[in-house]
């Protein structure tokens, strides 16, 4: 985590093929002093690239990404970047167990309240989460 004014700031990359969803996640987090969206990816290739380039604390990823699907993103990143916490933000609930098995720390459906997304990001980024 980075520090700004003595507050640890979680660096977050949002990966979703829908620009409005990426914007919505950013808006949900904009007033959180301990969170900053440092990158956005519209497809799986960009998500993998940004994770390597930006070293975020949390990757918020949809499972229905173009080019490289969300499960493949998780498979590619989880073993190589063990410090990266991956939160799936998707409506593909049938893949929840697969996502967790592949290395996602949490799964939040897109119809969840903003507060749930924010609290789950905090939970997965916590050093006490296991």
XYZ file of N, CA and C in Angstrom, residues 1-127:
381
model
N 0.833 -1.181 0.000
C 0.000 0.000 0.000
C 0.877 1.244 0.000
N 0.405 2.277 -0.628
C 1.080 3.565 -0.643
C 0.599 4.366 0.553
N 1.342 5.436 0.878
C 0.903 6.307 1.956
C 0.662 7.701 1.424
N -0.468 8.285 1.808
C -0.795 9.661 1.491
C -1.288 10.290 2.779
N -0.593 11.350 3.233
C -0.985 12.035 4.471
C -1.169 11.048 5.622
N -0.207 10.159 5.806
C -0.200 9.181 6.891
C -1.350 8.172 6.841
N -1.997 8.040 5.699
C -3.056 7.043 5.523
C -2.567 6.031 4.494
N -2.622 4.743 4.849
C -2.286 3.714 3.867
C -3.363 3.715 2.791
N -2.938 3.797 1.541
C -3.882 3.855 0.428
C -3.774 2.573 -0.392
N -4.902 1.879 -0.529
C -4.958 0.684 -1.359
C -4.969 1.099 -2.819
N -4.067 0.530 -3.575
C -3.995 0.792 -5.013
C -4.834 -0.269 -5.711
N -5.798 0.189 -6.515
C -6.782 -0.715 -7.101
C -6.797 -0.574 -8.617
N -6.808 -1.706 -9.310
C -7.034 -1.737 -10.757
C -8.405 -2.369 -10.974
N -9.199 -1.741 -11.838
C -10.537 -2.232 -12.160
C -10.524 -2.769 -13.588
N -10.897 -4.040 -13.756
C -10.919 -4.675 -15.077
C -12.339 -5.115 -15.404
N -12.944 -4.412 -16.352
C -14.305 -4.723 -16.779
C -14.469 -4.216 -18.199
N -15.106 -4.991 -19.040
C -15.295 -4.596 -20.428
C -16.271 -3.454 -20.624
N -17.040 -3.143 -19.613
C -18.038 -2.091 -19.701
C -17.499 -0.807 -19.066
N -17.354 0.228 -19.873
C -16.819 1.506 -19.384
C -17.670 2.068 -18.241
N -18.989 1.936 -18.340
C -19.873 2.457 -17.294
C -19.640 1.739 -15.961
N -19.376 0.448 -16.012
C -19.088 -0.294 -14.781
C -17.770 0.167 -14.183
N -16.746 0.327 -15.015
C -15.459 0.824 -14.505
C -15.645 2.190 -13.855
N -16.405 3.057 -14.513
C -16.684 4.385 -13.976
C -17.436 4.271 -12.649
N -18.434 3.396 -12.601
C -19.223 3.223 -11.386
C -18.396 2.744 -10.207
N -17.483 1.819 -10.454
C -16.598 1.359 -9.380
C -15.726 2.522 -8.911
N -15.184 3.276 -9.853
C -14.375 4.441 -9.488
C -15.158 5.442 -8.659
N -16.406 5.686 -9.034
C -17.246 6.619 -8.277
C -17.544 6.077 -6.880
N -17.748 4.775 -6.768
C -18.018 4.171 -5.461
C -16.821 4.312 -4.527
N -15.624 4.372 -5.102
C -14.405 4.419 -4.286
C -13.832 5.819 -4.124
N -14.322 6.790 -4.875
C -13.675 8.109 -4.915
C -13.652 8.826 -3.574
N -14.630 8.596 -2.729
C -14.671 9.274 -1.435
C -14.040 8.450 -0.315
N -13.438 7.342 -0.673
C -12.776 6.493 0.325
C -11.319 6.941 0.441
N -10.921 7.531 1.571
C -9.568 8.081 1.681
C -8.461 7.031 1.632
N -8.821 5.772 1.869
C -7.819 4.712 1.888
C -7.813 3.887 0.607
N -8.485 4.381 -0.453
C -8.547 3.640 -1.714
C -8.313 4.571 -2.889
N -7.573 4.069 -3.885
C -7.342 4.846 -5.103
C -7.333 3.907 -6.301
N -8.161 4.213 -7.295
C -8.125 3.466 -8.549
C -6.940 4.000 -9.340
N -5.958 3.134 -9.582
C -4.731 3.557 -10.269
C -4.698 3.111 -11.720
N -5.675 2.280 -12.123
C -5.714 1.833 -13.505
C -7.029 1.164 -13.837
N -7.366 1.200 -15.130
C -8.574 0.551 -15.630
C -8.213 -0.285 -16.848
N -8.789 -1.470 -16.920
C -8.555 -2.369 -18.050
C -9.889 -2.754 -18.657
N -9.954 -2.718 -19.994
C -11.206 -3.087 -20.660
C -11.219 -4.539 -21.122
N -10.068 -5.223 -21.018
C -10.017 -6.638 -21.395
C -8.971 -7.358 -20.553
N -8.925 -8.678 -20.704
C -8.026 -9.484 -19.893
C -6.553 -9.223 -20.130
N -6.170 -8.978 -21.388
C -4.765 -8.662 -21.672
C -4.339 -7.417 -20.911
N -5.157 -6.383 -20.963
C -4.834 -5.132 -20.273
C -4.798 -5.340 -18.762
N -5.678 -6.174 -18.228
C -5.687 -6.444 -16.791
C -4.371 -7.075 -16.346
N -3.904 -8.057 -17.099
C -2.637 -8.722 -16.764
C -1.476 -7.737 -16.873
N -1.463 -6.963 -17.952
C -0.389 -5.983 -18.150
C -0.370 -4.952 -17.020
N -1.528 -4.394 -16.677
C -1.581 -3.374 -15.625
C -1.210 -3.942 -14.261
N -1.580 -5.179 -13.997
C -1.202 -5.792 -12.720
C 0.314 -5.874 -12.592
N 0.987 -6.214 -13.683
C 2.451 -6.292 -13.660
C 3.094 -4.907 -13.620
N 2.535 -3.958 -14.356
C 3.120 -2.615 -14.430
C 2.862 -1.771 -13.187
N 1.652 -1.830 -12.650
C 1.246 -0.908 -11.588
C 1.351 -1.492 -10.183
N 1.496 -2.801 -10.075
C 1.597 -3.472 -8.774
C 0.496 -3.033 -7.808
N -0.768 -3.178 -8.214
C -1.855 -2.776 -7.311
C -1.957 -3.731 -6.125
N -2.636 -3.276 -5.090
C -2.923 -4.139 -3.946
C -4.106 -5.049 -4.255
N -5.080 -4.500 -5.005
C -6.311 -5.229 -5.311
C -6.630 -5.090 -6.795
N -7.014 -6.209 -7.402
C -7.550 -6.214 -8.761
C -9.027 -6.569 -8.653
N -9.890 -5.653 -9.105
C -11.329 -5.906 -9.181
C -11.590 -6.338 -10.617
N -12.026 -7.582 -10.813
C -12.097 -8.138 -12.162
C -13.446 -8.797 -12.445
N -13.972 -8.535 -13.635
C -15.178 -9.208 -14.116
C -14.744 -10.518 -14.778
N -15.570 -11.528 -14.715
C -15.224 -12.808 -15.328
C -15.491 -12.841 -16.822
N -16.278 -11.913 -17.341
C -16.638 -11.944 -18.763
C -15.819 -10.962 -19.592
N -14.549 -10.827 -19.272
C -13.667 -9.946 -20.041
C -13.435 -10.492 -21.446
N -13.166 -9.600 -22.381
C -12.820 -9.989 -23.752
C -11.350 -10.395 -23.815
N -11.000 -11.067 -24.885
C -9.644 -11.516 -25.212
C -9.131 -12.573 -24.242
N -8.970 -12.237 -22.995
C -8.596 -13.208 -21.967
C -9.678 -13.117 -20.896
N -10.392 -14.205 -20.680
C -11.503 -14.200 -19.724
C -10.992 -14.033 -18.295
N -11.898 -13.647 -17.410
C -11.539 -13.376 -16.026
C -10.878 -14.535 -15.304
N -11.383 -15.768 -15.510
C -10.751 -16.918 -14.852
C -9.311 -17.096 -15.307
N -9.046 -16.851 -16.589
C -7.675 -16.966 -17.090
C -6.786 -15.862 -16.512
N -7.361 -14.684 -16.307
C -6.611 -13.594 -15.665
C -6.213 -14.023 -14.257
N -7.157 -14.589 -13.522
C -6.859 -15.051 -12.161
C -5.783 -16.129 -12.197
N -5.919 -17.104 -13.102
C -4.924 -18.180 -13.221
C -3.544 -17.635 -13.545
N -3.492 -16.622 -14.396
C -2.204 -16.058 -14.807
C -1.552 -15.254 -13.691
N -2.350 -14.539 -12.914
C -1.775 -13.616 -11.933
C -1.581 -14.208 -10.540
N -2.486 -15.050 -10.085
C -2.427 -15.544 -8.704
C -1.088 -16.193 -8.348
N -0.539 -17.075 -9.182
C 0.737 -17.685 -8.794
C 1.937 -16.753 -8.945
N 1.858 -15.806 -9.872
C 2.996 -14.917 -10.135
C 3.038 -13.704 -9.220
N 1.876 -13.260 -8.764
C 1.790 -12.076 -7.902
C 1.004 -12.443 -6.640
N 1.611 -13.232 -5.753
C 0.866 -13.710 -4.583
C 0.406 -12.596 -3.650
N 1.044 -11.434 -3.711
C 0.632 -10.313 -2.864
C -0.596 -9.591 -3.417
N -0.925 -9.815 -4.678
C -2.095 -9.205 -5.306
C -3.356 -9.899 -4.812
N -4.287 -9.119 -4.315
C -5.572 -9.658 -3.880
C -6.565 -9.448 -5.014
N -7.237 -10.501 -5.408
C -8.163 -10.444 -6.539
C -9.596 -10.557 -6.027
N -10.406 -9.561 -6.375
C -11.817 -9.556 -6.033
C -12.609 -9.643 -7.328
N -13.412 -10.672 -7.462
C -14.248 -10.825 -8.654
C -15.517 -10.007 -8.448
N -15.831 -9.168 -9.440
C -17.040 -8.340 -9.447
C -17.791 -8.705 -10.718
N -18.730 -9.628 -10.586
C -19.326 -10.235 -11.773
C -20.717 -10.767 -11.468
N -21.496 -10.943 -12.506
C -22.799 -11.589 -12.369
C -22.745 -13.062 -12.760
N -21.579 -13.562 -13.111
C -21.434 -14.971 -13.499
C -21.282 -15.838 -12.247
N -22.357 -15.889 -11.457
C -22.300 -16.580 -10.170
C -22.028 -18.073 -10.299
N -22.338 -18.661 -11.441
C -22.069 -20.095 -11.624
C -20.570 -20.390 -11.597
N -19.743 -19.347 -11.766
C -18.286 -19.519 -11.765
C -17.640 -19.096 -10.446
N -18.458 -18.783 -9.445
C -17.929 -18.319 -8.153
C -16.914 -19.305 -7.566
N -17.278 -20.567 -7.456
C -16.381 -21.563 -6.858
C -15.098 -21.702 -7.668
N -15.207 -21.676 -8.996
C -14.017 -21.758 -9.845
C -13.094 -20.569 -9.597
N -13.669 -19.381 -9.494
C -12.864 -18.174 -9.281
C -12.117 -18.243 -7.952
N -12.792 -18.680 -6.907
C -12.152 -18.795 -5.590
C -11.069 -19.869 -5.636
N -11.365 -20.990 -6.265
C -10.378 -22.074 -6.374
C -9.132 -21.619 -7.133
N -9.308 -20.789 -8.149
C -8.174 -20.317 -8.957
C -7.354 -19.238 -8.252
N -7.890 -18.646 -7.180
C -7.092 -17.678 -6.438
C -7.763 -16.365 -6.096
N -9.020 -16.189 -6.473
C -9.725 -14.965 -6.078
C -9.978 -14.996 -4.574
N -9.869 -13.836 -3.945
C -10.082 -13.742 -2.502
C -11.549 -13.517 -2.147
N -12.333 -13.009 -3.107
C -13.745 -12.724 -2.840
C -14.505 -12.633 -4.153
N -15.824 -12.741 -4.040
C -16.722 -12.641 -5.191
C -17.892 -11.765 -4.774
N -18.102 -10.677 -5.505
C -19.214 -9.762 -5.246
C -20.018 -9.648 -6.533
N -21.335 -9.798 -6.438
C -22.162 -9.659 -7.635
C -22.379 -8.182 -7.950
N -22.567 -7.908 -9.232
C -22.711 -6.522 -9.678
C -23.990 -5.864 -9.183
N -24.947 -6.642 -8.735
C -26.158 -6.030 -8.194
C -26.054 -5.754 -6.694
N -24.877 -5.963 -6.113
C -24.664 -5.673 -4.695
C -24.610 -4.166 -4.467
N -24.887 -3.772 -3.257
C -24.793 -2.355 -2.891
C -23.328 -1.918 -2.906
N -23.104 -0.629 -3.186
C -21.740 -0.084 -3.199
C -21.007 -0.387 -1.904
N -21.712 -0.292 -0.787
C -21.090 -0.517 0.521
C -20.508 -1.926 0.616
N -21.170 -2.881 0.004
C -20.669 -4.266 0.024
C -19.368 -4.371 -0.752
N -19.314 -3.747 -1.931
C -18.094 -3.763 -2.730
C -16.952 -3.123 -1.953
N -17.200 -1.955 -1.377
C -16.164 -1.243 -0.624
C -15.691 -2.081 0.560
N -16.617 -2.664 1.307
C -16.212 -3.448 2.479
C -15.451 -4.707 2.085
N -15.824 -5.328 0.972
C -15.099 -6.520 0.521
C -13.698 -6.164 0.021
N -13.550 -5.027 -0.633
C -12.206 -4.593 -1.036
C -11.350 -4.400 0.206
N -11.890 -3.739 1.214
C -11.142 -3.550 2.468
C -10.786 -4.894 3.103
N -11.748 -5.798 3.121
C -11.511 -7.098 3.760
C -10.401 -7.869 3.063
N -10.459 -7.940 1.727
C -9.445 -8.738 1.033
C -8.074 -8.088 1.095
N -8.034 -6.768 1.210
C -6.742 -6.073 1.270
C -6.132 -6.098 2.660
N -6.922 -6.469 3.650
C -6.449 -6.480 5.028
C -5.357 -7.523 5.210
N -4.281 -7.157 5.919
C -3.219 -8.140 6.170
C -3.693 -9.291 7.048
